[in-house]
CSV table of C-alpha atoms and ligand atoms in Angstrom, one decimal:
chain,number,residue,atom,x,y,z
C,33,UNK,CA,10.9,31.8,26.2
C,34,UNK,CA,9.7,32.2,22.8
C,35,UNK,CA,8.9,28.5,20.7
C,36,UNK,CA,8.9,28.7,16.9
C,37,UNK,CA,6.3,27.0,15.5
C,38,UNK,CA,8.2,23.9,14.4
C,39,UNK,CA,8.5,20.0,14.4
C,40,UNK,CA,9.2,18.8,17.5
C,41,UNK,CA,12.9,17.5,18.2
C,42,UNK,CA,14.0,19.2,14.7
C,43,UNK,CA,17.0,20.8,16.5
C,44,UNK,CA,19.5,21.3,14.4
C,45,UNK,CA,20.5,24.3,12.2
C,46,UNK,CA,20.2,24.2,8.9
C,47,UNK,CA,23.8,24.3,7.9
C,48,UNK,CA,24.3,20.6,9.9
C,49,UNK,CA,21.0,19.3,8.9
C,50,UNK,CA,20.8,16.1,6.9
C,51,UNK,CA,17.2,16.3,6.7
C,52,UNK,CA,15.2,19.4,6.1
C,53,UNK,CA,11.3,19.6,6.8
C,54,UNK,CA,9.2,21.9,5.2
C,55,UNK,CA,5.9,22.9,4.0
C,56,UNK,CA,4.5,24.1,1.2
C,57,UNK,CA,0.7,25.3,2.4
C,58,UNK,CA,-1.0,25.1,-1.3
C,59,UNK,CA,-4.1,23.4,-1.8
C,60,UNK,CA,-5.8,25.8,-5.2
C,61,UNK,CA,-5.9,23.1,-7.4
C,62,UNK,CA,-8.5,20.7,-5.1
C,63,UNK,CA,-11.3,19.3,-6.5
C,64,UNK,CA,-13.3,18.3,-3.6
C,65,UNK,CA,-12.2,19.6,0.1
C,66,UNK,CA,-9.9,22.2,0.0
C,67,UNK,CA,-8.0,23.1,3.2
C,68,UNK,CA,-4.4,20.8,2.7
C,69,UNK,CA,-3.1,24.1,3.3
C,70,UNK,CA,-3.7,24.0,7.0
C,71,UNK,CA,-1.7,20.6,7.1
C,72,UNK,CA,2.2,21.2,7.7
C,73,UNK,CA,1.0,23.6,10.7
C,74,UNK,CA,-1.5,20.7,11.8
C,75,UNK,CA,1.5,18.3,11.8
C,76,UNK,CA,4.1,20.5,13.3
C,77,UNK,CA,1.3,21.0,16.2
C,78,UNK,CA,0.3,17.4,16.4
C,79,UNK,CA,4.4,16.5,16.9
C,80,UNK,CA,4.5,17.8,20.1
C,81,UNK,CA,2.3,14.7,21.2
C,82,UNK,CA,5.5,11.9,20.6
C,83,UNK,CA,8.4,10.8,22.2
C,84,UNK,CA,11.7,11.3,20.8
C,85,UNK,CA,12.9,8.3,21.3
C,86,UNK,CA,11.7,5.5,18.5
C,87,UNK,CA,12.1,2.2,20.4
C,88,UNK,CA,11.6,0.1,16.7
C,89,UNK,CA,15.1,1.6,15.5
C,90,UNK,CA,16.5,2.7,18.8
C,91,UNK,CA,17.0,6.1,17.9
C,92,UNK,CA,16.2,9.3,19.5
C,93,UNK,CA,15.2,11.7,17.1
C,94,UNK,CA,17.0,14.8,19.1
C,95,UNK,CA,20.1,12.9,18.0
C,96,UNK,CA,19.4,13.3,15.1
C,97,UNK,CA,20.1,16.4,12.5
C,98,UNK,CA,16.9,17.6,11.6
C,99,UNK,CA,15.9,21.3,10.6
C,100,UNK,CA,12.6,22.7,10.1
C,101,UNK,CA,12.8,25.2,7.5
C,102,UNK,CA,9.0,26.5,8.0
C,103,UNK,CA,6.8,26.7,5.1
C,104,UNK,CA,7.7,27.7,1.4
C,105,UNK,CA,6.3,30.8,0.4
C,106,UNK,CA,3.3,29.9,-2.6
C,107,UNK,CA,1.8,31.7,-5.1
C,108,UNK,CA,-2.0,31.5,-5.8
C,109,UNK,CA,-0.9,29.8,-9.3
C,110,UNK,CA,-0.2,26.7,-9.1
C,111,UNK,CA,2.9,26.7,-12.3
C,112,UNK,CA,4.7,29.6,-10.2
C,113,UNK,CA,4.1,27.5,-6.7
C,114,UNK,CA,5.8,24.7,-8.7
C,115,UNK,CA,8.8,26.5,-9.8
C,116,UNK,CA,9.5,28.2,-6.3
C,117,UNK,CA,9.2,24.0,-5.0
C,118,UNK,CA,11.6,23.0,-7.8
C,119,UNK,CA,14.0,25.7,-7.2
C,120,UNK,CA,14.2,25.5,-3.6
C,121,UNK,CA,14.4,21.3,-3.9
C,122,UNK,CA,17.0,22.0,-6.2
C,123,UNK,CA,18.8,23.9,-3.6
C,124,UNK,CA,18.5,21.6,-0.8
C,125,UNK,CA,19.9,18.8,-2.7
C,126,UNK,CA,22.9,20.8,-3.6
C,127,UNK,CA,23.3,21.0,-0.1
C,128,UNK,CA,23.4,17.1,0.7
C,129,UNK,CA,19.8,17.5,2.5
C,130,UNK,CA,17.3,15.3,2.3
C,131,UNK,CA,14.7,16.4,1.6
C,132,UNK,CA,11.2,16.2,3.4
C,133,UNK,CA,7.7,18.0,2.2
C,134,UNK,CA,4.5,18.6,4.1
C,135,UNK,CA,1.5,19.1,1.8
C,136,UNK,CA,-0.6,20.7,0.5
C,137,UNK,CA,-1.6,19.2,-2.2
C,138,UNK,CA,-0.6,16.6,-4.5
C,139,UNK,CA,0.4,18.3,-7.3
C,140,UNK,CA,3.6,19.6,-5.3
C,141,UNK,CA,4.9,16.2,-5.9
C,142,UNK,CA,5.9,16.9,-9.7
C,143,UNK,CA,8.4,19.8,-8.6
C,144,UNK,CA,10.4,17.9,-6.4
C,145,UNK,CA,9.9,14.7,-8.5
C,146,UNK,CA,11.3,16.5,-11.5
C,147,UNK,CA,14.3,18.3,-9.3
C,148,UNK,CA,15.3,14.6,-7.5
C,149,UNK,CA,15.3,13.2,-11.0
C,150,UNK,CA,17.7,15.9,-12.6
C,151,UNK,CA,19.7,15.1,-9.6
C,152,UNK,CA,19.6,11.7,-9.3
C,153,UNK,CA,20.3,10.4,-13.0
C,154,UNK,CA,19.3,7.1,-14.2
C,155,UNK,CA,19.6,5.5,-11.1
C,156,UNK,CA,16.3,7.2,-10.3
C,157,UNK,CA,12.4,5.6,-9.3
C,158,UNK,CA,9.2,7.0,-7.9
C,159,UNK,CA,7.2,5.3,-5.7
C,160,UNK,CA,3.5,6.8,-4.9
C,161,UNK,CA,1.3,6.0,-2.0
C,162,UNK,CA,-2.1,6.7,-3.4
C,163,UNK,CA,-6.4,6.0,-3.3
C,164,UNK,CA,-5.7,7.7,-6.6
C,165,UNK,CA,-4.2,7.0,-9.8
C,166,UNK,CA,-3.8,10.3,-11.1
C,167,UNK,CA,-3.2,9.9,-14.9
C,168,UNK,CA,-5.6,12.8,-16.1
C,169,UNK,CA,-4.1,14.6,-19.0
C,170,UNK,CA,-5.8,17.9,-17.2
C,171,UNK,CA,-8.5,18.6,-14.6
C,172,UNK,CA,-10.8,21.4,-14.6
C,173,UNK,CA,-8.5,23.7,-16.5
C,174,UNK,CA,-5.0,22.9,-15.2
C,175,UNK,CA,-2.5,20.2,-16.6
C,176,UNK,CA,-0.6,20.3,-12.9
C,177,UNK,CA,-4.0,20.0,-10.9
C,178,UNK,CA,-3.5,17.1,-8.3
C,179,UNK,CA,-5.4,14.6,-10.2
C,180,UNK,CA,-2.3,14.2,-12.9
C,181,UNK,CA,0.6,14.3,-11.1
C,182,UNK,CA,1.6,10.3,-11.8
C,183,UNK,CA,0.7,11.5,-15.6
C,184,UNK,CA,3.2,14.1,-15.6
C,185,UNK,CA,5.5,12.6,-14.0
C,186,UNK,CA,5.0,9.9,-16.4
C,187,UNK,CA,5.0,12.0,-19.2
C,188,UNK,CA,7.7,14.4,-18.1
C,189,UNK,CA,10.3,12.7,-15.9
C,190,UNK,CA,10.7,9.0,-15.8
C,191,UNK,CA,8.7,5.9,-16.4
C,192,UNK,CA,10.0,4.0,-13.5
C,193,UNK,CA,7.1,4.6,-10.7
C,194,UNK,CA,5.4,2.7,-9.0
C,195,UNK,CA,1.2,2.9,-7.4
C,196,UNK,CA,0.3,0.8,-4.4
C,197,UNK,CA,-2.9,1.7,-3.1
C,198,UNK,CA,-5.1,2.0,-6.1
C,199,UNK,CA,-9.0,1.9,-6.1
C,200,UNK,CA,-10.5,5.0,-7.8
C,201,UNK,CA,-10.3,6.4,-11.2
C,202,UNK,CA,-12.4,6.8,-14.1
C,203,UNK,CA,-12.4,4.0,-16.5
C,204,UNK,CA,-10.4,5.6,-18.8
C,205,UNK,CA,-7.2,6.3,-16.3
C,206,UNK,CA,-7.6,1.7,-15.4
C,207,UNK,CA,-7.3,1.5,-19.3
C,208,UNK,CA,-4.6,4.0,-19.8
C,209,UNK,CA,-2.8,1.9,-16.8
C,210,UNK,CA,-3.2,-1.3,-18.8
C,211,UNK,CA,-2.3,-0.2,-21.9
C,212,UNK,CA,0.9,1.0,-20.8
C,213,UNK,CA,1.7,-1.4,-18.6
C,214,UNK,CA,2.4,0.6,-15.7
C,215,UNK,CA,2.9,-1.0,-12.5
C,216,UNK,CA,0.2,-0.4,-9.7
C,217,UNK,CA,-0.7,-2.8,-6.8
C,218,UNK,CA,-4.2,-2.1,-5.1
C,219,UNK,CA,-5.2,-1.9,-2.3
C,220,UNK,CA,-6.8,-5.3,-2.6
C,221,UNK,CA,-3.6,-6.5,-3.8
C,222,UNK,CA,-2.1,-5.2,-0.6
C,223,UNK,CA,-4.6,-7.1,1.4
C,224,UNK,CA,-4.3,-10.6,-0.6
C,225,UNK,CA,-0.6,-10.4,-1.3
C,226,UNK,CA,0.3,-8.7,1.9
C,227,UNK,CA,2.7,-5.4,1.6
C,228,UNK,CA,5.7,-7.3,2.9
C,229,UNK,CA,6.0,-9.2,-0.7
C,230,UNK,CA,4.1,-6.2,-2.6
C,231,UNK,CA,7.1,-3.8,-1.6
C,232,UNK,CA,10.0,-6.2,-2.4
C,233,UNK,CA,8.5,-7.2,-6.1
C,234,UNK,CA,7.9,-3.4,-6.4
C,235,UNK,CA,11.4,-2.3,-5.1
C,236,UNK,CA,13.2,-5.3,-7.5
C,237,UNK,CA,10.7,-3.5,-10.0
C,238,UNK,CA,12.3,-0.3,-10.0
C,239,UNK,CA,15.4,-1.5,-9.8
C,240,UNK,CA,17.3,1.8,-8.5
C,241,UNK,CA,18.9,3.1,-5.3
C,242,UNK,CA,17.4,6.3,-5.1
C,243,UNK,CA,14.0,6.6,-4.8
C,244,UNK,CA,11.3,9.4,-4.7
C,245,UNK,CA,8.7,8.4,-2.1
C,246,UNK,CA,5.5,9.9,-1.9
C,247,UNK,CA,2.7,9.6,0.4
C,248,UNK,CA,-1.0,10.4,-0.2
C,249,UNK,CA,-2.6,10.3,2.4
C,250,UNK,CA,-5.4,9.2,1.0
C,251,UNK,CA,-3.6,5.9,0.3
C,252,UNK,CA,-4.6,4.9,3.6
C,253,UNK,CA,-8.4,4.4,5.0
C,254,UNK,CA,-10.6,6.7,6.1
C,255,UNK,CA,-11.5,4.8,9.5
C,256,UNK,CA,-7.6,5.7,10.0
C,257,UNK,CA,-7.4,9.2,8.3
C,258,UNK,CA,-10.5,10.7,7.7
C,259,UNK,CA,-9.2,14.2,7.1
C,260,UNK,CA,-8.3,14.5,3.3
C,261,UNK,CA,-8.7,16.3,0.6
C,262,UNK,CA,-10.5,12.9,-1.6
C,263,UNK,CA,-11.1,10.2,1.0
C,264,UNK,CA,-12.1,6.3,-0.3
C,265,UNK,CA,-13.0,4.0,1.4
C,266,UNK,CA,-11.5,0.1,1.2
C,267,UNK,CA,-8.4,1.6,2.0
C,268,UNK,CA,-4.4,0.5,3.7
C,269,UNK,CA,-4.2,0.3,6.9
C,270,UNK,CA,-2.3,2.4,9.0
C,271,UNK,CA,0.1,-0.3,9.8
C,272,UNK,CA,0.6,-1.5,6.1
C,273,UNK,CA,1.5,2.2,5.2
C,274,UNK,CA,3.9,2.6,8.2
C,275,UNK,CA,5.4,-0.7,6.7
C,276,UNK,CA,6.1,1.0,3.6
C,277,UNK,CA,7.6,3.8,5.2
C,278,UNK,CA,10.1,2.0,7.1
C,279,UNK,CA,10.7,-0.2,4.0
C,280,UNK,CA,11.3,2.1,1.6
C,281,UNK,CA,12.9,4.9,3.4
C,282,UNK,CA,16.4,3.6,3.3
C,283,UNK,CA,16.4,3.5,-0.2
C,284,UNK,CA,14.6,7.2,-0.2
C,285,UNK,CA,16.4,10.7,-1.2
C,286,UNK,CA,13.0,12.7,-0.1
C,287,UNK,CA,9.7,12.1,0.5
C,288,UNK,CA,6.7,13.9,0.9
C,289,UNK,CA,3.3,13.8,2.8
C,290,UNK,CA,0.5,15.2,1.3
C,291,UNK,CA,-3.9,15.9,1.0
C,292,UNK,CA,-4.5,16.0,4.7
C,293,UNK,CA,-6.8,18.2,5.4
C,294,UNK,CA,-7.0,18.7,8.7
C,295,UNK,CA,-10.6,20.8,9.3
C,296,UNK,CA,-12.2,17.5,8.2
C,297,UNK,CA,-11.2,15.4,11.7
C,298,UNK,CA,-10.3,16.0,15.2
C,299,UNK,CA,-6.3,15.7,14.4
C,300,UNK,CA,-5.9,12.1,13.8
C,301,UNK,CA,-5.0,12.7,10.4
C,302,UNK,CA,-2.4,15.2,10.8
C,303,UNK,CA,-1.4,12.9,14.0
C,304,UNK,CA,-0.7,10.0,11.7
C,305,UNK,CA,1.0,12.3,8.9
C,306,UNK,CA,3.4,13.5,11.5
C,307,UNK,CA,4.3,9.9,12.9
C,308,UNK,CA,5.1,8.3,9.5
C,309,UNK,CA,7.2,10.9,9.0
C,310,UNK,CA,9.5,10.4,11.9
C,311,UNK,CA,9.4,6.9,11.1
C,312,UNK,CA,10.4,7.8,7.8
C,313,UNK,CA,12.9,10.0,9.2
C,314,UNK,CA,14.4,7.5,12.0
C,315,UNK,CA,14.2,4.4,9.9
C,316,UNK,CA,16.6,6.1,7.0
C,317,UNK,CA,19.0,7.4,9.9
C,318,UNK,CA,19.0,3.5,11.0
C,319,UNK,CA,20.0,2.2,7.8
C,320,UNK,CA,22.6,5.2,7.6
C,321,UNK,CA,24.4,4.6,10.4
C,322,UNK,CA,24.3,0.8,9.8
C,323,UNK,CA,26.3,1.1,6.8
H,587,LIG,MN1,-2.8,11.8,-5.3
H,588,LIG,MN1,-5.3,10.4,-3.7
């Protein structure tokens, strides 16, 4: 018998999916490591490792209706990668998916911010995961390189997003946070505050019941996920970040995993990327079924 290459337990087809996985294997735009493209087949491989039952939400995950639409096709340019994105997220939430991008690179995030938003309405709010703040206008060249998606987004689609994770930028990009008062926890924050309170102040903050959730990997510290595109050091813990999975996914109409790159480790990376996602994916079916 033949096995597609696909997430584990994503057994359903795509008509009775409520959540749809796929990747988009783009990384031209990185400024350091390239190689994010490798990531949604790292993750889809590294899946094979779990159980499908998730004893925190008692749920078994080949209950659940999940579809694995492979990965997106890209283009070497990073505008025409965007539009295909936008187009197909577009599409999917025509179809009452949810749904659920593996990175690549971080500048994917603006497509299906900018789709969710056209969807959603007002009642609309992004919340990043992120090492990064990335507010630069442009990066070597490109206005949608993965060091400005939060800019465009700011610029672009809404104002309501929130940063937890912060703890590299250029001077100008803490300024440009300041003057605009835009509202960032770091991860020092996280640590002193604790992301319990950090997530509920930054939940009341956006105020909305649909939320864009996106998770950098790099958000999280390299002891835990040294396989990325940027790494920092100083960073979340793996625990604090599945927190914030769980947290926020019930309040969640997609989410997205991006900058591993998975030919900098020995899978860990991709194994944690994988994991967070089915918590993502089990805690919004919990809340779902609860109401
Ligand atoms: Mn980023
Ligand atoms: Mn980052």
């Amino acid at each position: 018998m033949f096995l597609p290459n696909s997430f584990i337990d994503a057994l359903a087809d795509y008509e009775s999916a409520r959540y749809v996985i796929f990747g988009v294997p783009f990384d031209n735009t990185s400024s350091y490591r390239a190689g994010s493209r490798w990531a949604p087949d790292a993750m889809r491989r590294a899946s094979a490792n779990f159980e499908s039952y998730n004893p925190t939400f008692d749920i078994d995950l080949v209950d659940l209706p999940i579809y694995d639409a492979g990965n997106l096709e890209t283009s070497a340019f990073v505008d025409e990668t965007l539009q295909n994105l936008y187009e197909a997220t577009k599409d999917l939430l025509n179809d009452g998916k949810l749904p659920i991008m593996l990175g690549g690179e971080h500048s994917l995030t603006f497509a299906m911010v900018k789709a969710c938003a056209e969807f959603a309405g007002e009642d609309f709010g992004v919340l990043v995961l992120d090492a990064h703040f990335d507010l630069r206008e442009e990066y070597r060249g490109f206005k949608h390189n993965h060091a400005c998606v939060s800019r465009n987004i700011l610029s672009e689609v809404t104002k309501n997003l929130v940063s937890i994770g912060i703890r590299s930028g250029p001077e100008e990009e803490w300024v440009f946070a300041r003057e605009n008062n835009l509202k960032y926890y770091t991860a020092d924050d996280v640590e002193s505050t604790g992301m319990v309170e950090i997530l509920k102040e930054a939940l009341e903050w956006l105020d909305c019941s649909q939320i864009y959730l996106s998770l950098d990997m790099d958000a999280i510290d390299p002891s835990y996920a040294p396989g990325l595109g940027t790494p920092e050091p100083f960073g979340l813990s793996a625990r604090d970040v599945r927190t914030a999975i769980r947290t926020l996914a019930p309040f969640s109409m997609a989410f997205d995993v991006v900058e591993i790159a998975p030919e900098y480790d020995s899978g860990q990376t991709s194994m944690l990327g994988a994991k967070l996602m089915r918590e993502f994916i089990a805690s919004h079916a919990k809340s779902c079924r609860k109401a």
